[in-house]
């Protein structure tokens, strides 16, 4: 332990990014750092000005040694990308996807837990607590494809979906392990009835893996279209959903509705055992429609911070953040307009800090 009473330093690289990114990250970081103190951990933040502004100014959203820079840290907190002067694909392919790929963050974890006092168009959500595990490196987001006959009547475009046994096995092992830990069923979400090659491989590899290594974990297959209905009709029947990159992206946005909207949905990008920093980020984007207004909900970012703390040996801080959020969401003066409140971003973030400070002796 050092003189300040802290046992360890947690180095966070903060990439605020575009749009509401700087507002939500700026408001959330002090709250996350305060929570880490419960685990006797001191947070040290490096602010990185990566994103759309930097791309417009210098031609690149990140420096060439970006991966080396972030590897000097324990974790990355990312706000959002999506600059109004850039097309969305440029924003995403210049920062979010390269980071995920270069650090080989093959797990995208998106918990979906319904909180009391948060309104949702879906009624009777009590007890809803599942998690989407999304394969994060390939599938429909492989980047392979092209266009020919540009602009002509015979123009053709392709995006090639890649599904490899190696990637399926490692994400499958993670998802089964998580289901075992949570004491829940694993549901594999595919579309093998139509996509007979790639998704058939998913069904085979995950089915075999379960039988060989996780016979104790209840397992089922579901088609993605039926799953969309079931998430709304019977969300309590779900435990761990294992999805491809595309299906996990879509279903977790749908899941955000069960949590009170995109302002409440958190995620983590991880390479378990890989010795690289994970990327922790809200599910939402840069929300250009509300950027600069000071009304963006910081709770998705703070919940992502809770995931960050839990993955980095700060379980007390993580739990404190989650409990404090559960306690603030019913109160209008402590929450932003998207979930029915009247507070601005900073007030909502500080309300979480006040809540857990009051709850901690
Ligand atoms: P979006 O998530 O930015 O916004 C969708 C809707 O949700 C908007 O009405 C927005 O105001 C609202 N919203 C989002 N976050 C909120 C928050 N914290 N508090 C209150 N309301 C919130 O998605 P959209 O509009 O499709 O994309 C905008 C840009 O973000 C695009 O450039 C897109 O490519 C990018 N994007 C980036 C992501 C990332 O950084 N990982 C993920 C998704 C989109
Ligand atoms: Mg998405």
mmCIF file of N, CA and C in Angstrom, residues 281-325:
data_model
loop_
_atom_site.group_PDB
_atom_site.id
_atom_site.type_symbol
_atom_site.label_atom_id
_atom_site.label_comp_id
_atom_site.label_asym_id
_atom_site.label_seq_id
_atom_site.Cartn_x
_atom_site.Cartn_y
_atom_site.Cartn_z
ATOM 1 N N UNK A 281 -17.515 0.447 -23.431
ATOM 2 C CA UNK A 281 -18.198 1.550 -24.128
ATOM 3 C C UNK A 281 -19.708 1.378 -24.059
ATOM 4 N N UNK A 282 -20.420 2.500 -24.017
ATOM 5 C CA UNK A 282 -21.875 2.393 -24.150
ATOM 6 C C UNK A 282 -22.224 1.812 -25.516
ATOM 7 N N UNK A 283 -23.381 1.163 -25.599
ATOM 8 C CA UNK A 283 -23.812 0.567 -26.868
ATOM 9 C C UNK A 283 -24.170 1.654 -27.886
ATOM 10 N N UNK A 284 -24.600 2.795 -27.375
ATOM 11 C CA UNK A 284 -25.071 3.838 -28.301
ATOM 12 C C UNK A 284 -23.937 4.489 -29.079
ATOM 13 N N UNK A 285 -24.315 5.310 -30.070
ATOM 14 C CA UNK A 285 -23.344 6.045 -30.870
ATOM 15 C C UNK A 285 -23.194 7.477 -30.391
ATOM 16 N N UNK A 286 -22.811 8.361 -31.299
ATOM 17 C CA UNK A 286 -22.455 9.733 -30.940
ATOM 18 C C UNK A 286 -23.661 10.655 -30.794
ATOM 19 N N UNK A 287 -24.857 10.139 -31.056
ATOM 20 C CA UNK A 287 -26.118 10.874 -30.871
ATOM 21 C C UNK A 287 -26.039 12.326 -31.343
ATOM 22 N N UNK A 288 -25.781 12.532 -32.628
ATOM 23 C CA UNK A 288 -25.624 13.923 -33.111
ATOM 24 C C UNK A 288 -26.859 14.787 -32.852
ATOM 25 N N UNK A 289 -28.027 14.163 -32.737
ATOM 26 C CA UNK A 289 -29.257 14.944 -32.523
ATOM 27 C C UNK A 289 -29.300 15.640 -31.166
ATOM 28 N N UNK A 290 -28.546 15.134 -30.183
ATOM 29 C CA UNK A 290 -28.565 15.783 -28.863
ATOM 30 C C UNK A 290 -27.181 16.277 -28.433
ATOM 31 N N UNK A 291 -26.179 16.117 -29.300
ATOM 32 C CA UNK A 291 -24.804 16.503 -28.932
ATOM 33 C C UNK A 291 -24.737 17.993 -28.609
ATOM 34 N N UNK A 292 -24.011 18.328 -27.560
ATOM 35 C CA UNK A 292 -23.822 19.725 -27.178
ATOM 36 C C UNK A 292 -24.945 20.289 -26.330
ATOM 37 N N UNK A 293 -26.002 19.523 -26.121
ATOM 38 C CA UNK A 293 -27.139 20.037 -25.339
ATOM 39 C C UNK A 293 -27.021 19.724 -23.846
ATOM 40 N N UNK A 294 -26.069 18.869 -23.508
ATOM 41 C CA UNK A 294 -25.874 18.548 -22.091
ATOM 42 C C UNK A 294 -26.954 17.651 -21.505
ATOM 43 N N UNK A 295 -27.687 16.941 -22.363
ATOM 44 C CA UNK A 295 -28.776 16.093 -21.845
ATOM 45 C C UNK A 295 -28.538 14.606 -22.082
ATOM 46 N N UNK A 296 -27.368 14.264 -22.611
ATOM 47 C CA UNK A 296 -27.091 12.841 -22.867
ATOM 48 C C UNK A 296 -27.055 12.069 -21.547
ATOM 49 N N UNK A 297 -27.590 10.891 -21.568
ATOM 50 C CA UNK A 297 -27.620 10.044 -20.372
ATOM 51 C C UNK A 297 -26.225 9.436 -20.146
ATOM 52 N N UNK A 298 -25.609 9.673 -18.989
ATOM 53 C CA UNK A 298 -24.279 9.111 -18.737
ATOM 54 C C UNK A 298 -24.334 7.681 -18.189
ATOM 55 N N UNK A 299 -25.535 7.157 -17.921
ATOM 56 C CA UNK A 299 -25.601 5.886 -17.184
ATOM 57 C C UNK A 299 -25.068 4.699 -17.987
ATOM 58 N N UNK A 300 -25.231 4.710 -19.308
ATOM 59 C CA UNK A 300 -24.663 3.616 -20.117
ATOM 60 C C UNK A 300 -23.143 3.605 -19.986
ATOM 61 N N UNK A 301 -22.558 4.791 -19.903
ATOM 62 C CA UNK A 301 -21.101 4.893 -19.768
ATOM 63 C C UNK A 301 -20.666 4.485 -18.365
ATOM 64 N N UNK A 302 -21.427 4.897 -17.358
ATOM 65 C CA UNK A 302 -21.066 4.515 -15.985
ATOM 66 C C UNK A 302 -21.235 3.001 -15.793
ATOM 67 N N UNK A 303 -22.289 2.432 -16.390
ATOM 68 C CA UNK A 303 -22.454 0.972 -16.319
ATOM 69 C C UNK A 303 -21.325 0.264 -17.063
ATOM 70 N N UNK A 304 -20.851 0.861 -18.152
ATOM 71 C CA UNK A 304 -19.674 0.302 -18.849
ATOM 72 C C UNK A 304 -18.456 0.410 -17.940
ATOM 73 N N UNK A 305 -18.401 1.498 -17.170
ATOM 74 C CA UNK A 305 -17.332 1.655 -16.182
ATOM 75 C C UNK A 305 -17.415 0.574 -15.109
ATOM 76 N N UNK A 306 -18.627 0.173 -14.745
ATOM 77 C CA UNK A 306 -18.774 -0.914 -13.766
ATOM 78 C C UNK A 306 -18.224 -2.219 -14.352
ATOM 79 N N UNK A 307 -18.494 -2.454 -15.630
ATOM 80 C CA UNK A 307 -17.919 -3.646 -16.274
ATOM 81 C C UNK A 307 -16.392 -3.548 -16.283
ATOM 82 N N UNK A 308 -15.898 -2.358 -16.570
ATOM 83 C CA UNK A 308 -14.445 -2.121 -16.587
ATOM 84 C C UNK A 308 -13.844 -2.452 -15.219
ATOM 85 N N UNK A 309 -14.480 -1.946 -14.167
ATOM 86 C CA UNK A 309 -13.946 -2.184 -12.820
ATOM 87 C C UNK A 309 -13.984 -3.670 -12.484
ATOM 88 N N UNK A 310 -15.095 -4.327 -12.820
ATOM 89 C CA UNK A 310 -15.205 -5.750 -12.471
ATOM 90 C C UNK A 310 -14.139 -6.564 -13.191
ATOM 91 N N UNK A 311 -13.887 -6.261 -14.462
ATOM 92 C CA UNK A 311 -12.878 -6.999 -15.237
ATOM 93 C C UNK A 311 -11.470 -6.698 -14.760
ATOM 94 N N UNK A 312 -11.318 -5.600 -14.009
ATOM 95 C CA UNK A 312 -9.978 -5.189 -13.596
ATOM 96 C C UNK A 312 -9.806 -5.244 -12.087
ATOM 97 N N UNK A 313 -10.447 -6.205 -11.474
ATOM 98 C CA UNK A 313 -10.197 -6.471 -10.057
ATOM 99 C C UNK A 313 -10.781 -5.461 -9.092
ATOM 100 N N UNK A 314 -11.852 -4.777 -9.479
ATOM 101 C CA UNK A 314 -12.506 -3.848 -8.551
ATOM 102 C C UNK A 314 -13.989 -4.214 -8.387
ATOM 103 N N UNK A 315 -14.258 -5.370 -7.778
ATOM 104 C CA UNK A 315 -15.655 -5.823 -7.671
ATOM 105 C C UNK A 315 -16.511 -4.933 -6.768
ATOM 106 N N UNK A 316 -15.906 -4.346 -5.735
ATOM 107 C CA UNK A 316 -16.702 -3.516 -4.825
ATOM 108 C C UNK A 316 -17.167 -2.256 -5.536
ATOM 109 N N UNK A 317 -16.257 -1.629 -6.279
ATOM 110 C CA UNK A 317 -16.605 -0.426 -7.037
ATOM 111 C C UNK A 317 -17.658 -0.723 -8.086
ATOM 112 N N UNK A 318 -17.507 -1.844 -8.753
ATOM 113 C CA UNK A 318 -18.472 -2.213 -9.801
ATOM 114 C C UNK A 318 -19.865 -2.366 -9.207
ATOM 115 N N UNK A 319 -19.948 -3.112 -8.099
ATOM 116 C CA UNK A 319 -21.255 -3.334 -7.468
ATOM 117 C C UNK A 319 -21.834 -2.027 -6.951
ATOM 118 N N UNK A 320 -20.966 -1.170 -6.408
ATOM 119 C CA UNK A 320 -21.443 0.109 -5.862
ATOM 120 C C UNK A 320 -22.060 0.962 -6.969
ATOM 121 N N UNK A 321 -21.421 0.989 -8.131
ATOM 122 C CA UNK A 321 -21.968 1.769 -9.246
ATOM 123 C C UNK A 321 -23.327 1.221 -9.664
ATOM 124 N N UNK A 322 -23.411 -0.093 -9.788
ATOM 125 C CA UNK A 322 -24.671 -0.699 -10.244
ATOM 126 C C UNK A 322 -25.798 -0.468 -9.239
ATOM 127 N N UNK A 323 -25.471 -0.613 -7.966
ATOM 128 C CA UNK A 323 -26.501 -0.392 -6.944
ATOM 129 C C UNK A 323 -26.931 1.071 -6.895
ATOM 130 N N UNK A 324 -25.958 1.965 -7.022
ATOM 131 C CA UNK A 324 -26.284 3.397 -6.985
ATOM 132 C C UNK A 324 -27.177 3.764 -8.178
ATOM 133 N N UNK A 325 -26.903 3.183 -9.324
ATOM 134 C CA UNK A 325 -27.739 3.475 -10.497
ATOM 135 C C UNK A 325 -29.158 2.951 -10.273
#
